[in-house]
């Protein structure tokens, strides 16, 4: 098993290089990079200052000289071939330097580090709610298959699955914030947060957490609930469970002592993948609720062509996803002793 996990860890290196080299090449090939954005902003400022429209001729309103543009390209590494720029960037990443934002001019790692706790907060709450609701619900649906409870809960779960989380977030904001004014319109804290007591601060954060958390988890119930239900039903129909019941074991004990543990194996395979989701946040949900987490940072970086931040988030997300896959294998081995990795 040790040799297997060593191989899996070694495979992280070529997989990581493959992911990053593909995204790095895409950022260099798509039009409208950070240099073009800076030139457009300079043109806009120049036009506003001189009272001309930017549409009257880009060359006449060009406030940057060719030497200045070349200096910018050299500063951001756009003057070199793509493959050379990639390996220079990769060399910096290996030393822990993710570069500098072309939009805020701050170190990328500092920007990501500030937002990780916010996305981690929502990610952990979402995971606890997801596992805490889906596993018991899946068990209840399996033992009450084709009952009224099973049918009604299936309708509710599928309705939640059919609606994207950010769409649900917009609907929740319209109903509970704009129309009924029960919850705030966005953000994580109120403007008077610094003046609150400790208990008031905790209550204020929870007040701002309810709607985004609902948007996070509303679509995550279907897959895990039905995975739990179907796996448990397969195990309940197995010979070893029927034999246990035939020997006098109660149905309840047969479920929780024999069938449940084997049914948790598919659930365990997804556990490691949650790590990248927990830390990466959701681009659109954080945008809808104006939550300054990793998701909103990534969304704004893509829109503003802030490629160092985009690549920095990609590095963190890729490493978490690859490590999470290995953690899933470990979880499977812990849950099912029959699994032997070679």
PDB file of C-alpha atoms in Angstrom, residues 24-25 28 77-89:
ATOM      1  CA  UNK A  24      -0.949  29.024 -19.085  1.00  0.00           C
ATOM      2  CA  UNK A  25      -0.984  28.602 -22.872  1.00  0.00           C
ATOM      3  CA  UNK A  28      -1.355  33.715 -23.524  1.00  0.00           C
ATOM      4  CA  UNK A  77       7.068  38.482 -19.084  1.00  0.00           C
ATOM      5  CA  UNK A  78       5.032  38.859 -22.275  1.00  0.00           C
ATOM      6  CA  UNK A  79       8.148  39.619 -24.339  1.00  0.00           C
ATOM      7  CA  UNK A  80       9.365  36.017 -24.201  1.00  0.00           C
ATOM      8  CA  UNK A  81       8.161  32.868 -25.996  1.00  0.00           C
ATOM      9  CA  UNK A  82       5.256  31.153 -24.220  1.00  0.00           C
ATOM     10  CA  UNK A  83       7.207  28.049 -23.241  1.00  0.00           C
ATOM     11  CA  UNK A  84      10.041  30.151 -21.773  1.00  0.00           C
ATOM     12  CA  UNK A  85       7.554  32.285 -19.831  1.00  0.00           C
ATOM     13  CA  UNK A  86       5.856  29.141 -18.526  1.00  0.00           C
ATOM     14  CA  UNK A  87       9.026  27.630 -17.110  1.00  0.00           C
ATOM     15  CA  UNK A  88      10.034  30.983 -15.591  1.00  0.00           C
ATOM     16  CA  UNK A  89       6.599  31.146 -13.930  1.00  0.00           C
TER      17      UNK A  89
END
